[in-house]
PDB file of C-alpha atoms in Angstrom:
ATOM      1  CA  MET U   6      49.672-103.985 -42.143  1.00 47.00           C
ATOM      2  CA  MET U   7      47.137-103.661 -39.448  1.00 49.00           C
ATOM      3  CA  ALA U   8      44.642-100.894 -39.800  1.00 50.00           C
ATOM      4  CA  GLU U   9      44.542 -98.263 -37.026  1.00 53.00           C
ATOM      5  CA  PRO U  10      41.536 -98.482 -34.847  1.00 53.00           C
ATOM      6  CA  PRO U  11      39.085 -95.699 -35.527  1.00 52.00           C
ATOM      7  CA  ALA U  12      39.509 -92.642 -33.326  1.00 50.00           C
ATOM      8  CA  LYS U  13      37.108 -92.520 -30.489  1.00 47.00           C
ATOM      9  CA  GLU U  14      34.558 -89.859 -30.880  1.00 49.00           C
ATOM     10  CA  GLU U  15      34.962 -87.144 -28.303  1.00 47.00           C
ATOM     11  CA  GLN U  16      32.645 -87.879 -25.504  1.00 48.00           C
ATOM     12  CA  GLU U  17      29.966 -85.295 -25.296  1.00 48.00           C
ATOM     13  CA  ALA U  18      29.689 -83.394 -22.038  1.00 47.00           C
ATOM     14  CA  PRO U  19      26.529 -84.104 -20.196  1.00 49.00           C
ATOM     15  CA  VAL U  20      23.936 -81.518 -20.732  1.00 46.00           C
ATOM     16  CA  THR U  21      22.307 -80.210 -17.628  1.00 44.00           C
ATOM     17  CA  GLN U  22      18.906 -78.913 -18.298  1.00 46.00           C
ATOM     18  CA  VAL U  23      18.452 -75.414 -16.849  1.00 41.00           C
ATOM     19  CA  GLU U  24      15.119 -74.957 -15.289  1.00 46.00           C
ATOM     20  CA  THR U  25      13.452 -71.877 -16.685  1.00 44.00           C
ATOM     21  CA  ASN U  26      10.704 -69.891 -15.255  1.00 45.00           C
ATOM     22  CA  SER U  27       7.877 -69.172 -17.569  1.00 45.00           C
ATOM     23  CA  GLN U  28       7.072 -65.969 -15.667  1.00 47.00           C
ATOM     24  CA  THR U  29       9.474 -63.695 -17.546  1.00 46.00           C
ATOM     25  CA  ASP U  30       8.395 -60.634 -15.591  1.00 48.00           C
ATOM     26  CA  SER U  31      10.033 -62.120 -12.466  1.00 45.00           C
ATOM     27  CA  GLN U  32      13.391 -62.791 -14.128  1.00 47.00           C
ATOM     28  CA  THR U  33      16.306 -60.656 -13.123  1.00 45.00           C
ATOM     29  CA  LYS U  34      17.600 -58.903 -16.172  1.00 46.00           C
ATOM     30  CA  GLN U  35      21.330 -58.325 -16.549  1.00 49.00           C
ATOM     31  CA  THR U  36      22.943 -55.226 -17.892  1.00 46.00           C
ATOM     32  CA  PRO U  37      26.562 -54.667 -18.913  1.00 48.00           C
ATOM     33  CA  ASP U  38      26.524 -51.063 -17.710  1.00 49.00           C
ATOM     34  CA  ALA U  39      28.547 -51.675 -14.550  1.00 46.00           C
ATOM     35  CA  VAL U  40      31.939 -50.015 -14.334  1.00 46.00           C
ATOM     36  CA  ASP U  41      33.811 -53.348 -14.045  1.00 52.00           C
ATOM     37  CA  GLY U  42      31.937 -54.833 -16.968  1.00 50.00           C
ATOM     38  CA  SER U  43      30.156 -57.401 -14.860  1.00 51.00           C
ATOM     39  CA  PRO U  44      26.420 -57.661 -15.318  1.00 53.00           C
ATOM     40  CA  GLN U  45      24.369 -55.889 -12.716  1.00 53.00           C
ATOM     41  CA  PRO U  46      20.765 -56.419 -11.742  1.00 52.00           C
ATOM     42  CA  HIS U  47      18.505 -54.006 -13.538  1.00 50.00           C
ATOM     43  CA  THR U  48      15.608 -53.001 -11.379  1.00 48.00           C
ATOM     44  CA  GLN U  49      12.872 -50.433 -12.074  1.00 48.00           C
ATOM     45  CA  GLU U  50      14.190 -47.801 -14.425  1.00 48.00           C
ATOM     46  CA  GLU U  51      15.207 -44.621 -12.655  1.00 48.00           C
ATOM     47  CA  THR U  52      14.420 -41.350 -14.363  1.00 47.00           C
ATOM     48  CA  THR U  53      14.862 -37.716 -13.444  1.00 47.00           C
ATOM     49  CA  THR U  54      11.533 -35.981 -13.740  1.00 49.00           C
ATOM     50  CA  LEU U  55      11.581 -32.373 -14.955  1.00 47.00           C
ATOM     51  CA  PRO U  56       8.568 -30.139 -14.699  1.00 50.00           C
ATOM     52  CA  ASP U  57       6.177 -30.880 -17.482  1.00 47.00           C
ATOM     53  CA  VAL U  58       5.858 -27.212 -18.206  1.00 46.00           C
ATOM     54  CA  LEU U  59       8.621 -24.769 -17.405  1.00 53.00           C
ATOM     55  CA  SER U  60       7.113 -21.688 -15.802  1.00 61.00           C
ATOM     56  CA  GLU U  61       7.486 -18.658 -17.969  1.00 69.00           C
ATOM     57  CA  PRO U  62       9.062 -15.572 -16.373  1.00 81.00           C
ATOM     58  CA  LYS U  63       6.517 -13.029 -15.207  1.00 86.00           C
ATOM     59  CA  GLU U  64       6.185  -9.811 -17.187  1.00 92.00           C
ATOM     60  CA  THR U  65       7.536  -6.958 -15.080  1.00 93.00           C
ATOM     61  CA  ILE U  66       7.387  -3.174 -15.179  1.00 93.00           C
ATOM     62  CA  ASP U  67       9.934  -0.609 -13.977  1.00 95.00           C
ATOM     63  CA  PHE U  68       8.577   2.401 -12.096  1.00 95.00           C
ATOM     64  CA  LYS U  69       9.349   4.681  -9.155  1.00 94.00           C
ATOM     65  CA  VAL U  70       7.819   4.842  -5.692  1.00 94.00           C
ATOM     66  CA  MET U  71       8.077   8.146  -3.841  1.00 92.00           C
ATOM     67  CA  TRP U  72       7.795   8.533  -0.088  1.00 90.00           C
ATOM     68  CA  ASN U  73       9.043  11.131   2.368  1.00 86.00           C
ATOM     69  CA  LYS U  74      11.147  12.895  -0.317  1.00 85.00           C
ATOM     70  CA  LYS U  75      12.817   9.603  -1.235  1.00 90.00           C
ATOM     71  CA  LYS U  76      12.616   7.755  -4.528  1.00 92.00           C
ATOM     72  CA  TYR U  77      12.740   3.977  -4.884  1.00 94.00           C
ATOM     73  CA  ASP U  78      13.296   2.240  -8.213  1.00 95.00           C
ATOM     74  CA  ILE U  79      10.930  -0.727  -8.379  1.00 94.00           C
ATOM     75  CA  THR U  80      10.743  -3.672 -10.767  1.00 95.00           C
ATOM     76  CA  PHE U  81       7.550  -5.609 -10.114  1.00 95.00           C
ATOM     77  CA  PRO U  82       5.331  -8.153 -11.923  1.00 95.00           C
ATOM     78  CA  LEU U  83       2.515  -6.520 -13.846  1.00 93.00           C
ATOM     79  CA  ASP U  84       0.016  -9.160 -12.778  1.00 94.00           C
ATOM     80  CA  ASP U  85       0.746  -8.888  -9.038  1.00 94.00           C
ATOM     81  CA  THR U  86      -1.674  -6.915  -6.893  1.00 95.00           C
ATOM     82  CA  VAL U  87      -1.356  -3.638  -5.014  1.00 95.00           C
ATOM     83  CA  GLU U  88      -1.581  -5.647  -1.792  1.00 95.00           C
ATOM     84  CA  MET U  89       1.542  -7.596  -2.808  1.00 95.00           C
ATOM     85  CA  LEU U  90       3.297  -4.377  -3.799  1.00 95.00           C
ATOM     86  CA  LYS U  91       2.585  -2.914  -0.350  1.00 94.00           C
ATOM     87  CA  LYS U  92       4.413  -5.835   1.242  1.00 94.00           C
ATOM     88  CA  HIS U  93       7.420  -5.093  -0.964  1.00 94.00           C
ATOM     89  CA  ILE U  94       7.271  -1.398  -0.072  1.00 93.00           C
ATOM     90  CA  HIS U  95       7.157  -2.378   3.606  1.00 92.00           C
ATOM     91  CA  SER U  96      10.529  -4.093   3.178  1.00 92.00           C
ATOM     92  CA  LEU U  97      11.947  -0.874   1.690  1.00 91.00           C
ATOM     93  CA  THR U  98      10.408   1.803   3.904  1.00 90.00           C
ATOM     94  CA  GLY U  99       9.265   0.100   7.098  1.00 89.00           C
ATOM     95  CA  ILE U 100       5.672   1.298   6.613  1.00 90.00           C
ATOM     96  CA  PRO U 101       3.259  -1.552   7.470  1.00 92.00           C
ATOM     97  CA  PRO U 102       0.973  -2.415   4.526  1.00 91.00           C
ATOM     98  CA  ALA U 103      -2.139  -1.529   6.558  1.00 89.00           C
ATOM     99  CA  MET U 104      -0.752   1.984   7.063  1.00 89.00           C
ATOM    100  CA  GLN U 105       0.061   2.612   3.407  1.00 90.00           C
ATOM    101  CA  LYS U 106      -1.985   4.493   0.858  1.00 91.00           C
ATOM    102  CA  LEU U 107      -0.695   4.167  -2.701  1.00 92.00           C
ATOM    103  CA  MET U 108      -1.620   6.986  -5.035  1.00 92.00           C
ATOM    104  CA  TYR U 109      -1.598   6.387  -8.798  1.00 92.00           C
ATOM    105  CA  LYS U 110      -4.247   8.287 -10.702  1.00 88.00           C
ATOM    106  CA  GLY U 111      -6.160   8.252  -7.418  1.00 88.00           C
ATOM    107  CA  LEU U 112      -6.152   5.800  -4.530  1.00 89.00           C
ATOM    108  CA  ALA U 113      -4.946   2.359  -5.676  1.00 91.00           C
ATOM    109  CA  GLN U 114      -7.197  -0.440  -4.407  1.00 92.00           C
ATOM    110  CA  ASP U 115      -5.507  -3.503  -2.842  1.00 93.00           C
ATOM    111  CA  GLN U 116      -7.156  -6.080  -5.126  1.00 95.00           C
ATOM    112  CA  LYS U 117      -6.133  -4.352  -8.361  1.00 94.00           C
ATOM    113  CA  THR U 118      -3.110  -5.550 -10.355  1.00 95.00           C
ATOM    114  CA  LEU U 119      -0.552  -3.170 -11.788  1.00 94.00           C
ATOM    115  CA  ARG U 120      -1.784  -4.115 -15.246  1.00 94.00           C
ATOM    116  CA  GLU U 121      -5.345  -3.169 -14.293  1.00 94.00           C
ATOM    117  CA  LEU U 122      -4.068   0.151 -12.970  1.00 93.00           C
ATOM    118  CA  LYS U 123      -2.288   0.641 -16.312  1.00 94.00           C
ATOM    119  CA  VAL U 124       1.046   1.359 -14.656  1.00 93.00           C
ATOM    120  CA  THR U 125       3.536   2.350 -17.367  1.00 93.00           C
ATOM    121  CA  LYS U 126       7.303   2.176 -17.524  1.00 94.00           C
ATOM    122  CA  GLY U 127       8.909   5.036 -15.591  1.00 93.00           C
ATOM    123  CA  ALA U 128       5.635   5.973 -13.871  1.00 93.00           C
ATOM    124  CA  LYS U 129       5.643   7.510 -10.386  1.00 93.00           C
ATOM    125  CA  MET U 130       3.571   6.034  -7.572  1.00 93.00           C
ATOM    126  CA  MET U 131       3.170   7.979  -4.337  1.00 92.00           C
ATOM    127  CA  VAL U 132       3.077   6.381  -0.884  1.00 92.00           C
ATOM    128  CA  VAL U 133       1.315   8.134   1.986  1.00 90.00           C
ATOM    129  CA  GLY U 134       1.939   6.763   5.448  1.00 85.00           C
ATOM    130  CA  SER U 135       4.226   6.721   8.461  1.00 80.00           C
ATOM    131  CA  THR U 136       6.203   3.996  10.150  1.00 78.00           C
ATOM    132  CA  LEU U 137       5.016   2.771  13.538  1.00 76.00           C
ATOM    133  CA  ASP U 138       8.079   4.323  15.171  1.00 74.00           C
ATOM    134  CA  ASP U 139       7.238   7.726  13.683  1.00 72.00           C
ATOM    135  CA  VAL U 140       3.607   7.495  14.771  1.00 68.00           C
ATOM    136  CA  VAL U 141       4.495   6.478  18.311  1.00 69.00           C
ATOM    137  CA  ALA U 142       7.136   9.201  18.586  1.00 68.00           C
ATOM    138  CA  ALA U 143       4.703  11.856  17.362  1.00 63.00           C
ATOM    139  CA  THR U 144       1.792  10.864  19.569  1.00 61.00           C
ATOM    140  CA  THR U 145       3.165   9.481  22.824  1.00 61.00           C
ATOM    141  CA  VAL U 146       4.186  12.806  24.375  1.00 54.00           C
ATOM    142  CA  ASP U 147       1.014  14.647  23.447  1.00 61.00           C
ATOM    143  CA  LYS U 148      -1.488  11.833  23.923  1.00 61.00           C
ATOM    144  CA  GLU U 149      -2.691  12.791  27.394  1.00 65.00           C
ATOM    145  CA  ALA U 150      -2.891  16.505  26.560  1.00 69.00           C
ATOM    146  CA  ILE U 151      -4.952  15.780  23.460  1.00 68.00           C
ATOM    147  CA  LYS U 152      -7.329  13.559  25.411  1.00 68.00           C
ATOM    148  CA  GLU U 153      -7.912  16.391  27.872  1.00 69.00           C
ATOM    149  CA  GLU U 154      -8.643  18.777  25.028  1.00 70.00           C
ATOM    150  CA  GLU U 155     -11.087  16.303  23.525  1.00 68.00           C
ATOM    151  CA  LYS U 156     -12.899  16.018  26.831  1.00 65.00           C
ATOM    152  CA  LYS U 157     -13.171  19.789  27.041  1.00 67.00           C
ATOM    153  CA  GLU U 158     -14.424  19.920  23.487  1.00 63.00           C
ATOM    154  CA  LYS U 159     -17.123  17.321  24.126  1.00 60.00           C
ATOM    155  CA  SER U 160     -18.219  19.129  27.261  1.00 52.00           C
ATOM    156  CA  GLN U 161     -18.717  22.354  25.385  1.00 60.00           C
ATOM    157  CA  LYS U 162     -22.370  22.873  24.566  1.00 67.00           C
ATOM    158  CA  GLU U 163     -21.880  25.988  22.485  1.00 80.00           C
ATOM    159  CA  SER U 164     -21.462  25.252  18.767  1.00 88.00           C
ATOM    160  CA  PHE U 165     -18.566  26.646  16.782  1.00 90.00           C
ATOM    161  CA  SER U 166     -20.942  28.884  14.854  1.00 90.00           C
ATOM    162  CA  SER U 167     -22.116  30.508  18.103  1.00 89.00           C
ATOM    163  CA  GLN U 168     -18.675  31.110  19.606  1.00 91.00           C
ATOM    164  CA  LYS U 169     -17.437  34.658  19.436  1.00 90.00           C
ATOM    165  CA  LEU U 170     -14.103  33.624  17.884  1.00 89.00           C
ATOM    166  CA  HIS U 171     -15.841  32.150  14.870  1.00 93.00           C
ATOM    167  CA  LYS U 172     -18.966  34.233  14.712  1.00 92.00           C
ATOM    168  CA  LYS U 173     -17.097  37.405  13.810  1.00 93.00           C
ATOM    169  CA  ILE U 174     -15.733  35.683  10.687  1.00 94.00           C
ATOM    170  CA  LEU U 175     -19.025  34.054   9.723  1.00 94.00           C
ATOM    171  CA  ASP U 176     -20.869  37.359  10.077  1.00 93.00           C
ATOM    172  CA  LYS U 177     -18.862  38.675   7.125  1.00 91.00           C
ATOM    173  CA  GLY U 178     -20.811  36.301   4.920  1.00 93.00           C
ATOM    174  CA  LYS U 179     -19.847  33.627   2.470  1.00 94.00           C
ATOM    175  CA  PRO U 180     -17.011  34.659   0.134  1.00 94.00           C
ATOM    176  CA  ASP U 181     -18.063  35.144  -3.478  1.00 93.00           C
ATOM    177  CA  ASP U 182     -15.265  32.982  -4.868  1.00 93.00           C
ATOM    178  CA  VAL U 183     -15.609  30.025  -2.469  1.00 94.00           C
ATOM    179  CA  MET U 184     -16.011  26.634  -4.122  1.00 94.00           C
ATOM    180  CA  PRO U 185     -19.571  25.240  -4.302  1.00 95.00           C
ATOM    181  CA  GLY U 186     -20.547  23.103  -1.315  1.00 95.00           C
ATOM    182  CA  HIS U 187     -23.167  20.481  -0.516  1.00 94.00           C
ATOM    183  CA  LYS U 188     -24.023  18.026   2.287  1.00 92.00           C
ATOM    184  CA  GLY U 189     -22.824  14.856   0.551  1.00 93.00           C
ATOM    185  CA  LYS U 190     -19.371  13.300   0.432  1.00 93.00           C
ATOM    186  CA  GLU U 191     -16.750  13.506  -2.310  1.00 93.00           C
ATOM    187  CA  LYS U 192     -13.104  12.707  -2.864  1.00 92.00           C
ATOM    188  CA  LEU U 193     -10.579  15.515  -2.773  1.00 91.00           C
ATOM    189  CA  PRO U 194     -10.599  17.532  -5.992  1.00 91.00           C
ATOM    190  CA  THR U 195      -7.543  17.614  -8.211  1.00 90.00           C
ATOM    191  CA  VAL U 196      -7.261  21.393  -7.723  1.00 93.00           C
ATOM    192  CA  PRO U 197      -6.554  23.316  -4.497  1.00 94.00           C
ATOM    193  CA  LEU U 198      -9.475  24.134  -2.190  1.00 95.00           C
ATOM    194  CA  SER U 199      -9.718  27.903  -2.476  1.00 95.00           C
ATOM    195  CA  GLY U 200     -11.872  30.896  -1.587  1.00 94.00           C
ATOM    196  CA  MET U 201     -12.012  30.070   2.147  1.00 97.00           C
ATOM    197  CA  LEU U 202     -11.128  32.336   5.083  1.00 96.00           C
ATOM    198  CA  ASN U 203      -8.768  32.046   8.052  1.00 95.00           C
ATOM    199  CA  LYS U 204      -9.335  33.466  11.548  1.00 93.00           C
ATOM    200  CA  SER U 205      -8.001  36.855  10.421  1.00 91.00           C
ATOM    201  CA  GLY U 206     -10.599  37.024   7.673  1.00 92.00           C
ATOM    202  CA  GLY U 207      -7.971  36.642   4.945  1.00 93.00           C
ATOM    203  CA  LYS U 208      -8.299  34.328   1.972  1.00 95.00           C
ATOM    204  CA  VAL U 209      -6.757  30.872   2.368  1.00 96.00           C
ATOM    205  CA  ARG U 210      -6.333  27.857   0.100  1.00 95.00           C
ATOM    206  CA  LEU U 211      -5.433  24.263   0.925  1.00 96.00           C
ATOM    207  CA  THR U 212      -3.264  22.263  -1.494  1.00 95.00           C
ATOM    208  CA  PHE U 213      -2.693  18.587  -0.795  1.00 94.00           C
ATOM    209  CA  LYS U 214       0.718  17.435  -2.041  1.00 91.00           C
ATOM    210  CA  LEU U 215       0.271  13.745  -1.345  1.00 87.00           C
ATOM    211  CA  GLU U 216       3.377  12.846  -3.342  1.00 87.00           C
ATOM    212  CA  LEU U 217       5.384  14.881  -0.798  1.00 88.00           C
ATOM    213  CA  ASP U 218       3.246  13.872   2.193  1.00 89.00           C
ATOM    214  CA  GLN U 219       2.512  17.574   2.736  1.00 92.00           C
ATOM    215  CA  LEU U 220      -0.341  20.061   3.086  1.00 94.00           C
ATOM    216  CA  TRP U 221       0.324  23.554   1.744  1.00 95.00           C
ATOM    217  CA  ILE U 222      -1.620  26.348   3.438  1.00 95.00           C
ATOM    218  CA  GLY U 223      -1.500  29.391   1.216  1.00 94.00           C
ATOM    219  CA  THR U 224      -2.483  32.985   1.948  1.00 93.00           C
ATOM    220  CA  LYS U 225      -1.887  36.235   0.131  1.00 91.00           C
ATOM    221  CA  ASP U 226       1.455  36.734   1.854  1.00 90.00           C
ATOM    222  CA  ARG U 227       2.908  33.240   2.319  1.00 92.00           C
ATOM    223  CA  THR U 228       2.609  29.487   1.842  1.00 94.00           C
ATOM    224  CA  ASP U 229       3.298  27.137   4.737  1.00 93.00           C
ATOM    225  CA  LYS U 230       4.314  23.620   3.749  1.00 93.00           C
ATOM    226  CA  LEU U 231       3.293  21.288   6.572  1.00 93.00           C
ATOM    227  CA  PRO U 232       4.194  17.572   6.780  1.00 92.00           C
ATOM    228  CA  LEU U 233       0.941  15.657   7.150  1.00 89.00           C
ATOM    229  CA  GLY U 234       2.402  13.871  10.161  1.00 87.00           C
ATOM    230  CA  SER U 235       2.801  17.185  12.017  1.00 90.00           C
ATOM    231  CA  ILE U 236      -0.976  17.769  12.101  1.00 92.00           C
ATOM    232  CA  LYS U 237      -2.168  16.163  15.336  1.00 91.00           C
ATOM    233  CA  ALA U 238      -5.924  16.312  14.877  1.00 92.00           C
ATOM    234  CA  VAL U 239      -8.685  17.755  12.720  1.00 94.00           C
ATOM    235  CA  VAL U 240     -11.999  19.032  14.097  1.00 94.00           C
ATOM    236  CA  SER U 241     -14.939  20.266  12.080  1.00 95.00           C
ATOM    237  CA  GLU U 242     -18.546  21.357  12.356  1.00 94.00           C
ATOM    238  CA  LYS U 243     -21.119  22.406   9.787  1.00 95.00           C
ATOM    239  CA  ILE U 244     -22.025  26.083   9.783  1.00 95.00           C
ATOM    240  CA  GLU U 245     -25.475  26.604  11.278  1.00 93.00           C
ATOM    241  CA  GLY U 246     -27.972  27.596   8.629  1.00 93.00           C
ATOM    242  CA  GLN U 247     -25.509  26.834   5.828  1.00 93.00           C
ATOM    243  CA  GLU U 248     -24.669  23.201   6.410  1.00 95.00           C
ATOM    244  CA  GLU U 249     -23.200  22.807   2.923  1.00 96.00           C
ATOM    245  CA  TYR U 250     -20.125  24.548   4.388  1.00 97.00           C
ATOM    246  CA  SER U 251     -18.074  23.796   7.489  1.00 96.00           C
ATOM    247  CA  ILE U 252     -15.635  25.268   9.986  1.00 96.00           C
ATOM    248  CA  MET U 253     -12.439  23.231  10.267  1.00 96.00           C
ATOM    249  CA  GLY U 254      -9.597  23.377  12.792  1.00 95.00           C
ATOM    250  CA  LEU U 255      -6.192  21.839  12.025  1.00 95.00           C
ATOM    251  CA  GLN U 256      -4.376  21.132  15.289  1.00 94.00           C
ATOM    252  CA  LEU U 257      -0.679  21.844  14.720  1.00 91.00           C
ATOM    253  CA  GLY U 258       0.436  21.349  18.317  1.00 89.00           C
ATOM    254  CA  PRO U 259      -0.570  19.572  21.526  1.00 87.00           C
ATOM    255  CA  THR U 260      -3.266  22.030  22.661  1.00 89.00           C
ATOM    256  CA  GLU U 261      -6.405  23.669  21.368  1.00 87.00           C
ATOM    257  CA  ALA U 262      -4.582  26.979  21.113  1.00 89.00           C
ATOM    258  CA  SER U 263      -2.534  25.592  18.211  1.00 92.00           C
ATOM    259  CA  ARG U 264      -5.528  25.067  15.938  1.00 94.00           C
ATOM    260  CA  TYR U 265      -5.450  26.747  12.546  1.00 95.00           C
ATOM    261  CA  TRP U 266      -9.046  27.647  11.723  1.00 96.00           C
ATOM    262  CA  VAL U 267     -10.446  27.573   8.203  1.00 96.00           C
ATOM    263  CA  TYR U 268     -13.956  28.826   7.392  1.00 97.00           C
ATOM    264  CA  TRP U 269     -16.341  28.018   4.541  1.00 96.00           C
ATOM    265  CA  VAL U 270     -14.828  24.636   3.759  1.00 97.00           C
ATOM    266  CA  PRO U 271     -17.163  22.790   1.324  1.00 97.00           C
ATOM    267  CA  SER U 272     -18.740  20.111   3.541  1.00 96.00           C
ATOM    268  CA  GLN U 273     -18.505  17.359   0.925  1.00 96.00           C
ATOM    269  CA  TYR U 274     -14.690  17.374   1.245  1.00 95.00           C
ATOM    270  CA  VAL U 275     -14.414  17.318   5.050  1.00 95.00           C
ATOM    271  CA  GLU U 276     -14.129  13.534   5.451  1.00 93.00           C
ATOM    272  CA  ALA U 277     -11.692  13.262   2.536  1.00 93.00           C
ATOM    273  CA  ILE U 278      -9.518  15.958   4.133  1.00 94.00           C
ATOM    274  CA  LYS U 279      -9.452  14.062   7.437  1.00 92.00           C
ATOM    275  CA  ASP U 280      -8.560  10.806   5.687  1.00 90.00           C
ATOM    276  CA  ALA U 281      -5.772  12.462   3.701  1.00 89.00           C
ATOM    277  CA  ILE U 282      -4.255  14.106   6.793  1.00 89.00           C
ATOM    278  CA  LEU U 283      -4.774  11.480   9.481  1.00 84.00           C
ATOM    279  CA  GLY U 284      -5.477   8.357   7.491  1.00 76.00           C
ATOM    280  CA  LYS U 285      -7.925   5.754   8.819  1.00 52.00           C
ATOM    281  CA  TRP U 286      -5.476   4.534  11.451  1.00 44.00           C
ATOM    282  CA  GLN U 287      -5.781   6.947  14.367  1.00 40.00           C
ATOM    283  CA  TYR U 288      -4.166   6.091  17.683  1.00 38.00           C
ATOM    284  CA  PHE U 289      -5.996   8.635  19.789  1.00 35.00           C
TER     285      PHE U 289
END
């Protein structure tokens, strides 16, 4: 019996040497993350960058702003300034920031924060000021008449103290209960200005209700509550020989005849009275 020839060993497939690149950083890496399962080139890793530090919400305070008999509920950051608050109030009331005066335990300065002012929850902050439309409406009609009166006033050489209208009141002497006066300057006191006289010789007191945007003129018989915007002008002059006191005229209409005269006003409060009534933005 003839032996079977030995089976031929399976011929090995030729091996093709694959050229490799020693610079591994230039190889294209494959990733099985494609939807169809086929490897996809993996380039520079893409990441979504979130802020390193999430900004914490600002601490706020709830309070009320009062203007022109209206109340506004405000929620505002404690560390924002009065200047920033004025811009917010402008959006609510229409009063330009430059024409606003914010009152909170006195006049609030623009650079102060609400925290520095120690504004508390539920506090009331008063706004004094008028919109541009209100100012224009109040002054346009009377502007020329007021200018004429000012010219007449400047042309007058006789002082208030020497004019017969005022002299008869001054000759009665300084009232015993008038507030002390001096030649300096001070802010408005927290109490009414009292002990003064009107052109009839009767006692008169001035109460500034800034939260209502009003001036109350009180006498023995009545109290007139005047909107600050209705007072067109304020004139004043120190009393000759007693310059620590002044004569003041509040112009309630378009002409000089509408002036309400007040005598023995402590001179240190004159400028503060003018600022409170007219503000520092005067258009005539």
